[in-house]
PDB file of C-alpha atoms in Angstrom:
ATOM      1  CA  MET A   1      -3.898  57.809   1.698  1.00 84.00           C
ATOM      2  CA  ILE A   2      -7.690  57.272   2.022  1.00 92.00           C
ATOM      3  CA  VAL A   3      -9.351  54.880  -0.208  1.00 92.00           C
ATOM      4  CA  ASP A   4     -13.204  53.541  -0.373  1.00 96.00           C
ATOM      5  CA  THR A   5     -14.067  49.924   0.484  1.00 96.00           C
ATOM      6  CA  GLU A   6     -14.728  48.992  -3.224  1.00 96.00           C
ATOM      7  CA  THR A   7     -11.052  50.270  -4.267  1.00 96.00           C
ATOM      8  CA  PHE A   8      -9.364  48.825  -1.251  1.00 97.00           C
ATOM      9  CA  GLN A   9     -11.176  45.128  -1.599  1.00 97.00           C
ATOM     10  CA  THR A  10      -9.763  45.780  -5.232  1.00 97.00           C
ATOM     11  CA  MET A  11      -6.227  45.876  -4.027  1.00 97.00           C
ATOM     12  CA  GLN A  12      -6.681  43.080  -1.800  1.00 98.00           C
ATOM     13  CA  ASP A  13      -7.876  40.961  -4.802  1.00 97.00           C
ATOM     14  CA  ALA A  14      -5.049  41.752  -7.532  1.00 98.00           C
ATOM     15  CA  LEU A  15      -2.581  41.205  -3.998  1.00 97.00           C
ATOM     16  CA  LYS A  16      -4.057  37.622  -3.290  1.00 98.00           C
ATOM     17  CA  LEU A  17      -3.599  37.045  -7.571  1.00 97.00           C
ATOM     18  CA  PHE A  18       0.119  38.530  -7.232  1.00 97.00           C
ATOM     19  CA  LYS A  19       0.505  35.631  -4.680  1.00 98.00           C
ATOM     20  CA  LEU A  20      -1.140  32.828  -6.072  1.00 97.00           C
ATOM     21  CA  PHE A  21       1.641  33.517  -9.569  1.00 97.00           C
ATOM     22  CA  ALA A  22       4.158  33.564  -7.029  1.00 97.00           C
ATOM     23  CA  GLN A  23       3.515  30.750  -5.492  1.00 96.00           C
ATOM     24  CA  SER A  24       2.778  28.973  -9.141  1.00 95.00           C
ATOM     25  CA  GLU A  25       6.583  29.976 -10.250  1.00 96.00           C
ATOM     26  CA  ALA A  26       8.121  28.698  -7.335  1.00 96.00           C
ATOM     27  CA  GLU A  27       6.634  24.896  -7.387  1.00 96.00           C
ATOM     28  CA  ILE A  28       6.753  25.442 -11.127  1.00 95.00           C
ATOM     29  CA  ALA A  29      11.030  26.423 -10.228  1.00 96.00           C
ATOM     30  CA  LYS A  30      10.776  23.154  -8.232  1.00 96.00           C
ATOM     31  CA  GLY A  31       9.623  21.104 -10.586  1.00 95.00           C
ATOM     32  CA  LYS A  32       6.040  20.290  -9.150  1.00 94.00           C
ATOM     33  CA  VAL A  33       4.271  20.077 -12.013  1.00 94.00           C
ATOM     34  CA  ILE A  34       1.516  17.681 -13.445  1.00 93.00           C
ATOM     35  CA  ARG A  35       0.853  17.053 -17.017  1.00 94.00           C
ATOM     36  CA  GLN A  36      -2.622  18.245 -17.787  1.00 95.00           C
ATOM     37  CA  LYS A  37      -3.762  15.051 -18.954  1.00 97.00           C
ATOM     38  CA  ASP A  38      -2.958  13.186 -15.521  1.00 96.00           C
ATOM     39  CA  LEU A  39      -4.663  15.883 -13.874  1.00 95.00           C
ATOM     40  CA  PHE A  40      -7.736  15.524 -15.769  1.00 97.00           C
ATOM     41  CA  ASP A  41      -7.600  11.835 -15.780  1.00 97.00           C
ATOM     42  CA  THR A  42      -7.440  11.799 -11.939  1.00 96.00           C
ATOM     43  CA  LEU A  43     -10.445  14.258 -11.755  1.00 96.00           C
ATOM     44  CA  GLU A  44     -12.478  12.189 -13.887  1.00 97.00           C
ATOM     45  CA  ARG A  45     -11.903   8.934 -11.914  1.00 96.00           C
ATOM     46  CA  GLU A  46     -12.553  11.136  -8.762  1.00 96.00           C
ATOM     47  CA  LEU A  47     -15.715  12.218 -10.296  1.00 97.00           C
ATOM     48  CA  ASP A  48     -16.816   8.695 -11.006  1.00 96.00           C
ATOM     49  CA  ALA A  49     -16.290   6.999  -8.139  1.00 94.00           C
ATOM     50  CA  LEU A  50     -18.763   9.585  -6.222  1.00 92.00           C
TER      51      LEU A  50
END
């Protein structure tokens, strides 16, 4: 099968997105999660330090 470069790039982007979903699900299954509030608090502290 031959595809044009735009279609190929779209397919590559979709595969990358699926890979990120799979990695995220694996991290959640391992319990590697952080509460949203904790994340935002950390980001706010780091931005204030700049």
